[in-house]
Coordinates of C-alpha atoms in Angstrom, one line a residue:
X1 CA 2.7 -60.8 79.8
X2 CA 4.4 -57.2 79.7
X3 CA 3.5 -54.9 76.9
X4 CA 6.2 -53.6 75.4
X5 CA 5.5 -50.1 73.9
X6 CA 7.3 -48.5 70.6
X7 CA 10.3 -46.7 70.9
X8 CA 9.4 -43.2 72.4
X9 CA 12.4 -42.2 70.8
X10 CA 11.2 -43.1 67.6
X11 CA 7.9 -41.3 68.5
X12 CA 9.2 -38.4 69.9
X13 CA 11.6 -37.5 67.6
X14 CA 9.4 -36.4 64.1
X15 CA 8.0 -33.8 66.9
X16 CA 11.0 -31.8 66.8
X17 CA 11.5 -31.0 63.4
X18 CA 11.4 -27.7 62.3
X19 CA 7.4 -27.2 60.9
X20 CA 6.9 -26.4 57.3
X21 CA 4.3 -24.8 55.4
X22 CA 2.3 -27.8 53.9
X23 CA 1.0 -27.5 50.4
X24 CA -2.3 -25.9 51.2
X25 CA -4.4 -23.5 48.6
X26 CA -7.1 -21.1 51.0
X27 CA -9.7 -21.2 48.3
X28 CA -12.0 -18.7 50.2
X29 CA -12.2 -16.3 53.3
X30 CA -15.1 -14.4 54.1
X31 CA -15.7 -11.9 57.0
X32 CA -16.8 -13.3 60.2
X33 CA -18.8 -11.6 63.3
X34 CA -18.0 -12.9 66.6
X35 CA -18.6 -11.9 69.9
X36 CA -16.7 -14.1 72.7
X37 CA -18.5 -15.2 75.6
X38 CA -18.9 -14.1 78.8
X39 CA -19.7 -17.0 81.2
X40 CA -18.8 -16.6 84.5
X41 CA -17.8 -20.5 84.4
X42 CA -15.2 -20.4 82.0
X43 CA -13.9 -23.9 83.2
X44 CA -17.0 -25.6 81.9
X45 CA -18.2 -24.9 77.8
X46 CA -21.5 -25.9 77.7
X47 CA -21.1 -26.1 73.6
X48 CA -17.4 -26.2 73.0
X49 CA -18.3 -26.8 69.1
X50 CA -20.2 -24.4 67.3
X51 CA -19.6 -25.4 63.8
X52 CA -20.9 -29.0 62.8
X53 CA -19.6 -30.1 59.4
X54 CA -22.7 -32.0 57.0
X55 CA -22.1 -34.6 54.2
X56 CA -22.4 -31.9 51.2
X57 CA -19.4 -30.3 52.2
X58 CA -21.6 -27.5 53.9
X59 CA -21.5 -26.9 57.2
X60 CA -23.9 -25.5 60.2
X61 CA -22.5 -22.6 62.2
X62 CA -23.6 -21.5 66.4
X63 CA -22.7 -17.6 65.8
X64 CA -22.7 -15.1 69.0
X65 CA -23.5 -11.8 66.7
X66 CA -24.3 -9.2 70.0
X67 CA -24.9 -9.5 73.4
X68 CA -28.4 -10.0 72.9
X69 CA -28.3 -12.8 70.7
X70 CA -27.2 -15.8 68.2
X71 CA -27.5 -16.8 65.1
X72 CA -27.9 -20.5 63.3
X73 CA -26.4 -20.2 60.1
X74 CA -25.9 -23.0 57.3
X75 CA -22.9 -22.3 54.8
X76 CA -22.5 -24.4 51.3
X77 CA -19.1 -25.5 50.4
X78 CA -17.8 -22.3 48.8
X79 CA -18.8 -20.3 52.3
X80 CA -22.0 -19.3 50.6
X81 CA -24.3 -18.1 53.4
X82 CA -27.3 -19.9 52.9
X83 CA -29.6 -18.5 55.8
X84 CA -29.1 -17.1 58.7
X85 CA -31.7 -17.3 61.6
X86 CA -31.5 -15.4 64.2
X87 CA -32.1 -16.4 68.0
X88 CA -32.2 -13.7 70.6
X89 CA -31.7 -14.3 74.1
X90 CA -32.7 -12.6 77.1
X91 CA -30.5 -11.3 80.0
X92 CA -31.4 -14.9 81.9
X93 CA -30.7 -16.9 79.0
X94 CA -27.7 -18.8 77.6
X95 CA -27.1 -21.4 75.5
X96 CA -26.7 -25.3 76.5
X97 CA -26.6 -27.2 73.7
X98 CA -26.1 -27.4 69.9
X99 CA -26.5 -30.7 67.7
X100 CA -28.2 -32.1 64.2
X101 CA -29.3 -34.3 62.7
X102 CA -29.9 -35.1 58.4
X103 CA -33.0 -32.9 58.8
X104 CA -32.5 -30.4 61.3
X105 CA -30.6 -28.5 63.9
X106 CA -31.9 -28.2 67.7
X107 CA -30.6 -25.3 70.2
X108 CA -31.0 -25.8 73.6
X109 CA -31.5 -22.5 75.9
X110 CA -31.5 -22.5 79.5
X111 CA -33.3 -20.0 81.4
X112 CA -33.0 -19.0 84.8
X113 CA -35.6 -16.8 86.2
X114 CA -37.3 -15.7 89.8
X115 CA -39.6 -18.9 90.1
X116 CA -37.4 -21.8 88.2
X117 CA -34.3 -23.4 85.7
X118 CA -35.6 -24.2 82.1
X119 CA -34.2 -26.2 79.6
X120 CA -35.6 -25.3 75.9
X121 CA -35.1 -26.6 72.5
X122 CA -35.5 -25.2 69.2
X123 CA -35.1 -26.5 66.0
X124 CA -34.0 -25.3 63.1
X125 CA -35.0 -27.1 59.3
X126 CA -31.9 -27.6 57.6
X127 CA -33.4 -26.8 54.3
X128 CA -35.2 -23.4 54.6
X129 CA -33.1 -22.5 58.4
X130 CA -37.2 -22.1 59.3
X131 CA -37.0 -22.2 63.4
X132 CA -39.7 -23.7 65.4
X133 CA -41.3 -23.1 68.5
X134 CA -39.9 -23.5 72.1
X135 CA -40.1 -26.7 73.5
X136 CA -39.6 -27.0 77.3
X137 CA -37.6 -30.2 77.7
X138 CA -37.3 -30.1 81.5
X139 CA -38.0 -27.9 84.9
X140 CA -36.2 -27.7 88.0
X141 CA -36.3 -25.6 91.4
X142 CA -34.7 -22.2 91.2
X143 CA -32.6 -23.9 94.3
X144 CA -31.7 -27.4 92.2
X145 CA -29.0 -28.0 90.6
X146 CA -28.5 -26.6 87.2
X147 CA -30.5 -29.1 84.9
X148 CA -28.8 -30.9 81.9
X149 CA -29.1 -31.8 78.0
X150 CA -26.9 -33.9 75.7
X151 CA -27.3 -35.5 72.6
X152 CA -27.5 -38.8 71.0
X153 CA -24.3 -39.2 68.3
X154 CA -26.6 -38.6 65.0
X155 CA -28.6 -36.0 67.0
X156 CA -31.6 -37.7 66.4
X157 CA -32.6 -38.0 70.4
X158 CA -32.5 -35.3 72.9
X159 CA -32.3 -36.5 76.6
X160 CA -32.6 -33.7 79.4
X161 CA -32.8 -33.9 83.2
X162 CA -32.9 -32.4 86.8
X163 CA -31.4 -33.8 89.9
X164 CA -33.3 -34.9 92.9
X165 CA -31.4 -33.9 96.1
X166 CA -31.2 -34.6 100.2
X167 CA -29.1 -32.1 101.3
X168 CA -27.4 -31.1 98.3
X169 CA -26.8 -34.7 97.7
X170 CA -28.1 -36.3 94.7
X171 CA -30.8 -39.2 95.6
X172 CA -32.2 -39.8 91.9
X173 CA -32.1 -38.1 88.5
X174 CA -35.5 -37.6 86.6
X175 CA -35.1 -37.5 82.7
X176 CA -37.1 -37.1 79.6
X177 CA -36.4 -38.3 76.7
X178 CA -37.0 -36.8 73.2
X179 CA -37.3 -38.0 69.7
X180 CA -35.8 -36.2 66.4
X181 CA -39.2 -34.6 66.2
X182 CA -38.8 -33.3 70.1
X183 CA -41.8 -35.6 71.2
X184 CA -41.4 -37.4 74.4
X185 CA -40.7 -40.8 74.1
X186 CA -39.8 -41.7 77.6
X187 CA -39.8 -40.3 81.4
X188 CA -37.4 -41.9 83.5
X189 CA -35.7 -41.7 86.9
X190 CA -32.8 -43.4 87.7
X191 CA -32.6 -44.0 91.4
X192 CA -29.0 -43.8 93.0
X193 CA -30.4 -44.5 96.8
X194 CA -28.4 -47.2 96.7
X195 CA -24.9 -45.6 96.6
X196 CA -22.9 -43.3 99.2
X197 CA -22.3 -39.9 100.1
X198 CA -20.2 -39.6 97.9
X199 CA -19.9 -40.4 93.8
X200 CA -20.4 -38.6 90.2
X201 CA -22.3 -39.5 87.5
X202 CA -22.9 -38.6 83.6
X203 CA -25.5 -39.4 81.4
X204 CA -25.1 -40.4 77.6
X205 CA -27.6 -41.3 74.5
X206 CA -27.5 -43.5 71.9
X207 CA -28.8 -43.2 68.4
X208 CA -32.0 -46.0 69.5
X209 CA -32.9 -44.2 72.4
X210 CA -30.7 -46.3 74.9
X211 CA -29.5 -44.2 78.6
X212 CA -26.1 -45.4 79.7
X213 CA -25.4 -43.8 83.1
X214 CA -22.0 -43.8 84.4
X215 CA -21.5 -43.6 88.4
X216 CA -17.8 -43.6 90.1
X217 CA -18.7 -44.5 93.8
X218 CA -16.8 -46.0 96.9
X219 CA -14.4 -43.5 97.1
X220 CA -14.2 -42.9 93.7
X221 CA -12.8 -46.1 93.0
X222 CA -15.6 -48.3 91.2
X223 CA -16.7 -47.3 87.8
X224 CA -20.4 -48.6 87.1
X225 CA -22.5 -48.4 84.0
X226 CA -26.1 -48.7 83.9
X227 CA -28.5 -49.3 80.5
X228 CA -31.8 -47.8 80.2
X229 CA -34.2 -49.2 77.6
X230 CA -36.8 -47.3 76.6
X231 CA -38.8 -50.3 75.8
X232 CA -38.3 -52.5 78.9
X233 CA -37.7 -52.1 83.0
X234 CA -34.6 -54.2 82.8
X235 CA -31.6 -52.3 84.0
X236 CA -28.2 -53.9 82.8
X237 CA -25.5 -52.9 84.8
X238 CA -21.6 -53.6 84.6
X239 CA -19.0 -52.2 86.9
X240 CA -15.2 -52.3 87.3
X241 CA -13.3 -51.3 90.5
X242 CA -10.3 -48.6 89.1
X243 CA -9.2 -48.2 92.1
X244 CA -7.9 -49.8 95.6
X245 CA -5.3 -50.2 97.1
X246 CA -1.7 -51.4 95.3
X247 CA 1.6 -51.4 96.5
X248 CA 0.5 -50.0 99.6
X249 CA -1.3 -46.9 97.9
X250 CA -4.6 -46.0 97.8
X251 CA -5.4 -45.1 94.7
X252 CA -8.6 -43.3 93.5
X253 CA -10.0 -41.8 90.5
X254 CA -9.3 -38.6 89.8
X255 CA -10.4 -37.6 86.1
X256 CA -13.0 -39.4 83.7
X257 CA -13.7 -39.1 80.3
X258 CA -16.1 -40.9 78.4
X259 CA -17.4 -41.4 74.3
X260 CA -20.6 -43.5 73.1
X261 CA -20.1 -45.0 69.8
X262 CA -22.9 -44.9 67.1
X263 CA -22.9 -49.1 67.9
X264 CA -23.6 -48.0 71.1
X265 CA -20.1 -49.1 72.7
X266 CA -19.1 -47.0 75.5
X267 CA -15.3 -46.1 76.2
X268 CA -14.3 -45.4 79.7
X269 CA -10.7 -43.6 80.2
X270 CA -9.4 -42.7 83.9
X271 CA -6.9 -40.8 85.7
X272 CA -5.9 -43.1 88.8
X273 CA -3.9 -41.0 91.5
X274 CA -2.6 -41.7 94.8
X275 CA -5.1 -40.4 97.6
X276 CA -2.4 -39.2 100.0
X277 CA 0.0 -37.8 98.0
X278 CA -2.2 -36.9 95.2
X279 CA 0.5 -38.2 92.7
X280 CA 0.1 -39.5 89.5
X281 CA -0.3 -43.0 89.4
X282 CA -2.0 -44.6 86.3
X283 CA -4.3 -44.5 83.0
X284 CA -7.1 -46.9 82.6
X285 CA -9.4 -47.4 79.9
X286 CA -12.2 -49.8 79.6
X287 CA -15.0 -50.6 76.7
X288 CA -18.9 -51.4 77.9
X289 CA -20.7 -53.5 74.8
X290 CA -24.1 -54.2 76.6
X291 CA -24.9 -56.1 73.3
X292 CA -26.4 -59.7 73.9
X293 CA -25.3 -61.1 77.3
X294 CA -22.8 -57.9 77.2
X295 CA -19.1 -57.9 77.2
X296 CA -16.8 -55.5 79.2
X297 CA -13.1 -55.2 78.3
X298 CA -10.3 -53.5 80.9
X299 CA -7.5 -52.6 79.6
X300 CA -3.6 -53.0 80.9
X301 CA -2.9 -49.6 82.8
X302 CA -0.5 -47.5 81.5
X303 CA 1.6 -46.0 84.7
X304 CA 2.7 -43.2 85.4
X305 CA 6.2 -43.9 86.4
X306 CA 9.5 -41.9 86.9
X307 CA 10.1 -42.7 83.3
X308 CA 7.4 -41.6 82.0
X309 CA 7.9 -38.2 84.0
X310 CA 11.3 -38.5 82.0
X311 CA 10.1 -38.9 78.6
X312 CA 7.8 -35.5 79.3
X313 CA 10.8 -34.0 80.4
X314 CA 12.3 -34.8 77.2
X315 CA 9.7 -34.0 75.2
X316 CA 9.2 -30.4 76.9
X317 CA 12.6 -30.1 77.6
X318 CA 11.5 -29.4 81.3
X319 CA 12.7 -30.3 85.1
X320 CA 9.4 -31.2 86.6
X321 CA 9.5 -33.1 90.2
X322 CA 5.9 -34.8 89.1
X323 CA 3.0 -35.1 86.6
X324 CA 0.8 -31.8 87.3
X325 CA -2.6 -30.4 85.9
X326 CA -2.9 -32.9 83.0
X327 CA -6.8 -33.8 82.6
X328 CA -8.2 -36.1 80.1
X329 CA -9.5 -34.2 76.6
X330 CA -10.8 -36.9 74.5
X331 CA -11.1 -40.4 73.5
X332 CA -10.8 -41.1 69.6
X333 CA -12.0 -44.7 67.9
X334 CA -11.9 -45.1 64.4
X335 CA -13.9 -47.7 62.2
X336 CA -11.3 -50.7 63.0
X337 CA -12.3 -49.8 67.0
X338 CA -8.4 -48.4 67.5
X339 CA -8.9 -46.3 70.4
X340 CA -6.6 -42.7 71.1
X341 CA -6.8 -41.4 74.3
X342 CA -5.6 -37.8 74.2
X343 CA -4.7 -35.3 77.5
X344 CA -3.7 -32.2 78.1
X345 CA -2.0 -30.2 80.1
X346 CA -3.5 -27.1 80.9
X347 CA -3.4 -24.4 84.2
X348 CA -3.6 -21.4 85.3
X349 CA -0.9 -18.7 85.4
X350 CA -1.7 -18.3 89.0
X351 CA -4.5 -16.2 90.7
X352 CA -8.0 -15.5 89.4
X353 CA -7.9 -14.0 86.4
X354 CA -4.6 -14.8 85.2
X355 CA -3.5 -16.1 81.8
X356 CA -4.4 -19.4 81.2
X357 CA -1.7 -21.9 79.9
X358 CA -2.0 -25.1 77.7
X359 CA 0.6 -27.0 77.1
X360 CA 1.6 -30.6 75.8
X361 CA -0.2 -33.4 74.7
X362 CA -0.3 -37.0 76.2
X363 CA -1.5 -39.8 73.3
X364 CA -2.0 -42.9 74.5
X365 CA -2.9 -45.7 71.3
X366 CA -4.4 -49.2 71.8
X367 CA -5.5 -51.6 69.5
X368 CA -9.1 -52.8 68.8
X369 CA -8.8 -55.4 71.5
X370 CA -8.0 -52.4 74.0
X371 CA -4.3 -53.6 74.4
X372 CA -2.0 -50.4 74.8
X373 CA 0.5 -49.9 71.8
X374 CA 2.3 -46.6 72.0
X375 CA 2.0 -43.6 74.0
X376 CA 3.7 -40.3 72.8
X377 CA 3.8 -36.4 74.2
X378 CA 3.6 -33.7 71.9
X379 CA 5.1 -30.8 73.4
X380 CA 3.2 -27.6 72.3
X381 CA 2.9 -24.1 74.4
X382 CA -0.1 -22.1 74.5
X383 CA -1.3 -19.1 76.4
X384 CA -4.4 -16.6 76.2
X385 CA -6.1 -14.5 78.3
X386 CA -8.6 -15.8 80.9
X387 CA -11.6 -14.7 78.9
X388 CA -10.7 -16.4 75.8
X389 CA -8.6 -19.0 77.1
X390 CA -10.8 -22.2 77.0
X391 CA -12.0 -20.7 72.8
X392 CA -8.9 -19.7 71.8
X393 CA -6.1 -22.5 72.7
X394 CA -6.1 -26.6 73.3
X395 CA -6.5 -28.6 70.2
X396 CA -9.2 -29.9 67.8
X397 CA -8.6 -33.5 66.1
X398 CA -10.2 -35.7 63.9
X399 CA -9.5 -39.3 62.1
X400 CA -10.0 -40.2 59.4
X401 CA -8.8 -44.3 59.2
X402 CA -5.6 -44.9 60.8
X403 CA -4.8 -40.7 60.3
X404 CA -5.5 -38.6 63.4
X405 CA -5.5 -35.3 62.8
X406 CA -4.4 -32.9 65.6
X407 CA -4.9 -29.1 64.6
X408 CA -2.8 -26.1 66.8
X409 CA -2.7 -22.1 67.4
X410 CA 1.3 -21.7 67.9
X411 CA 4.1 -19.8 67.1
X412 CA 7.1 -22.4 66.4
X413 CA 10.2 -20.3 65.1
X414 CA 8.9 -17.3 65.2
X415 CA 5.9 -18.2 63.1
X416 CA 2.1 -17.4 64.2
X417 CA -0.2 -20.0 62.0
X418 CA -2.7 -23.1 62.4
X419 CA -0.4 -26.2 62.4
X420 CA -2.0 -29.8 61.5
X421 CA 0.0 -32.6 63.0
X422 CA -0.7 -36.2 61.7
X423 CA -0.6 -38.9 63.8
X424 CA -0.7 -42.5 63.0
X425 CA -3.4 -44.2 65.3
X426 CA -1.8 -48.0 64.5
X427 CA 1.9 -46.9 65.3
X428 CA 2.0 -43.6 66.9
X429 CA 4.4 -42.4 64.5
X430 CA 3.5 -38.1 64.7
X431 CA 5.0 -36.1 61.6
X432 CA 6.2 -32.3 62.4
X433 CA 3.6 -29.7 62.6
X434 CA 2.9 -27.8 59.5
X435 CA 1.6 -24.4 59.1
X436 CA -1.5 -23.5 56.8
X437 CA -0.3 -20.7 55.8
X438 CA -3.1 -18.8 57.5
X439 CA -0.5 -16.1 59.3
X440 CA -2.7 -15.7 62.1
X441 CA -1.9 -12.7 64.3
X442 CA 0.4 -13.2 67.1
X443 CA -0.4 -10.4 69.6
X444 CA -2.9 -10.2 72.9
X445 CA -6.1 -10.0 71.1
X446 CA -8.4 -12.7 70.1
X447 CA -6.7 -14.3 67.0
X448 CA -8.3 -18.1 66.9
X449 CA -11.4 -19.1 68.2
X450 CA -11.3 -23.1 68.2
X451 CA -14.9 -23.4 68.8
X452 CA -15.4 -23.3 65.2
X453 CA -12.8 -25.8 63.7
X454 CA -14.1 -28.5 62.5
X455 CA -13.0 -31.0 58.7
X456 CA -15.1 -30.7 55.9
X457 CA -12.9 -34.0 54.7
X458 CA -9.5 -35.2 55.3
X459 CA -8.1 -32.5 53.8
X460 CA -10.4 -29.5 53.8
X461 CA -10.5 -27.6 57.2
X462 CA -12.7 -24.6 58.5
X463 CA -11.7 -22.5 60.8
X464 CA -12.0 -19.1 62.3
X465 CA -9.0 -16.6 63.0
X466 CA -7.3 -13.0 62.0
X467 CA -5.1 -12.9 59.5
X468 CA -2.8 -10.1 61.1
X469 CA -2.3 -7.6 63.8
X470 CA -2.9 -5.0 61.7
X471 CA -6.7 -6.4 61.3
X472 CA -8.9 -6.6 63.9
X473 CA -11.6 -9.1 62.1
X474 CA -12.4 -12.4 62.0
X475 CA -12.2 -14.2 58.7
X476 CA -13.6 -17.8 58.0
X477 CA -11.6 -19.8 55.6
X478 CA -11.7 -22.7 54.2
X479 CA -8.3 -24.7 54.1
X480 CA -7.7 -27.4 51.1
X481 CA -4.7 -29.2 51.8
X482 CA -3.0 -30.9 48.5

């Protein structure tokens, strides 16, 4: 059966309205000290959000005060400072990771130095700010690859590892696996002698403990998930080929993205291209439920044919040949299991260090039995400095029920603000952007840093920017919307 989708039309349309200022009240601004980073891979955040939002309406922020060092700072509702503790780093350190949980904050620092890589974690109380100790979660070869960290949804499990390599190709990954209190609950390797020359993998962590690691082998074709229990030596695994051959085309992966649930469902979304001519071919999604016997759902694809490449056209009022540097952002479920997939397109301006472009936004809706419902593009154009670039422009979103919020740095006639676009999750239908009312400064300085957006509620929003080219400091407000 073919799926019809809404009328982009329809869809498209409330995009082009003229914005207006929605009915919001900035009930408090305070002055805020940032320094932007320096990382020398700028296409790569290793913590692209640095404030996390808590259930009193407070909120945790990841603060680069100097070169020399951070700060983890908990603020009440009313931008009260509450403490402020300060975490210096070293020339050989950065920072790898940031999560909490309902009790505590953790940090995670790498280190590099003459002999080996790091990985450790510090915790902060979420009461007193009181910071605890190092704890090394992991060590690898000063000639491995870079070691990594991530999170379980709650933050209540820490999961860190180092690749084991054959000539720079990866033969098995060793992991360790932390509890909310840091203490070692499990070692594991997960042995990937099996597979080819060839394939990528990512590991993610559930609230219980659980490891789901992804692989994309043959060619990039064949998308395999594989469960870790902590308290068995059972490995599940389900797989799905994404690509092959159709129509004559080879078609292979080309972009992943992926987003564990707190039920520990796993969403899968994909970027299909065609191998020789490196066109654009499809989107695929797919949901892994490893619960009971397990049950894996694949989605329709959703192609990208000529008119599609006309309705982004239309929607940027463009004349592009073909589909070009759009990579998957992030996959949205609510709590009736209606999934967004959201893209972006983004590039550089051409060379190294040039300005960095980011432009519109592809939304792809399905239902909670995965079947796609509406697509839309919303057409938005961005542009900052190389140094900033991957801070200071793209999006942040939430949901709240069927409401996806999508929140912007633009000008739109001749306005400079934070715009909020709604879109609803079960229809697709996006209203116009609306301003805040923030006036942020439209010049070449750093005037938004995204890194610290995040919804207190539906309709209070934090967020970091200058108010004006006249002032050259940060302020962070918080946004009520009526």
């Amino acid at each position: 059966m073919r799926l019809t989708f809404l009328s982009f039309s329809i869809l498209l349309g409330s995009t082009l309205l003229a914005p207006k200022v929605m009915q919001a009240q900035k009930t408090k601004s305070v002055s805020f000290a940032y320094l932007p980073e320096q990382s020398y891979d700028r296409y790569n955040q290793r913590v692209s959000q640095k404030t996390l939002s808590q259930s009193d309406g407070g909120f945790l922020i990841l603060a680069h005060k100097s070169v020399s060092g951070y700060a983890v700072e908990r603020y009440d509702g009313e931008l009260k400072r509450v403490w402020s503790t300060d975490l210096p780093l070293t020339a050989e350190e950065s920072i790898e990771g940031f999560a909490q949980s309902n009790q505590q904050a953790t940090v995670v620092i790498y280190r590099k130095t003459s002999a080996a890589q790091q990985l450790t974690a510090y915790t902060f109380d979420l009461k007193t700010g009181q910071k605890s100790a190092g704890k090394k979660l992991i060590e690898a070869g000063l000639r491995d690859r870079r070691p990594g960290v991530t999170f379980s949804p709650d933050g209540t499990h820490t999961i860190a590892w180092r690749y084991l390599t054959r000539e720079q190709q990866i033969k098995a990954i060793l992991a360790n696996v932390y509890d909310a209190q840091l203490s070692q609950v499990k070692e594991r390797t997960y042995d990937f002698h099996d597979q080819g020359a060839f394939f990528s993998t990512t590991v993610s962590l559930g609230n219980d403990g659980t490891q789901y690691v992804t692989l994309l082998s043959d060619g990039m074709k064949k998308l395999s998930v594989r469960r870790y229990l902590n308290t068995s030596t059972e490995v599940k695994v389900m797989s799905v080929a994404l690509g092959g051959v159709f129509g004559g085309q080879e078609v292979m992966v080309f972009d992943t993205k992926f987003s564990l649930q707190p039920d520990n469902t796993l969403y899968a979304a994909a970027i299909c291209t065609e191998r020789k001519t490196g066109l654009y071919h499809s989107l695929k999604a797919v949901r892994f439920d490893f619960t009971d016997e397990g049950d894996m759902k694949f989605a329709p694809e959703v192609k990208f044919s000529p008119d599609y490449l006309a309705e982004v056209n239309k929607a940027t009022q463009g004349t592009s040949k073909r589909l070009e540097d759009i990579y998957l952002a992030q996959l949205l479920v609510n709590e009736d299991k209606q999934l967004v997939i959201i893209a972006q397109k983004q590039y550089e301006e051409g060379g190294e260090n040039s300005p960095i472009h980011s432009r519109e936004l592809h939304l792809f809706g399905y239902n909670e039995f995965l079947a796609p419902r509406w697509h839309t593009i919303i057409n938005k154009n961005q542009v900052a400095p190389p140094a900033e670039a991957f801070s200071s422009i793209g999006f942040r979103a939430a949901i709240f029920g069927p409401d996806l919020q999508l929140l912007t740095e633009e000008t739109i006639k001749g306005k400079s603000d934070l715009y909020v676009r709604h879109v609803d999750m079960t229809t697709g239908v996006v209203q116009e952007p609306k301003g805040l009312g923030l006036k942020v400064a439209n010049d070449q300085n750093l005037a938004y840093v995204k890194d610290f957006t995040t919804w207190a509620d539906a309709k209070t929003i934090i967020g970091v920017s200058r108010p004006s080219k006249k002032s050259a400091a940060l302020m962070l407000n918080k946004i009520v919307v009526k």
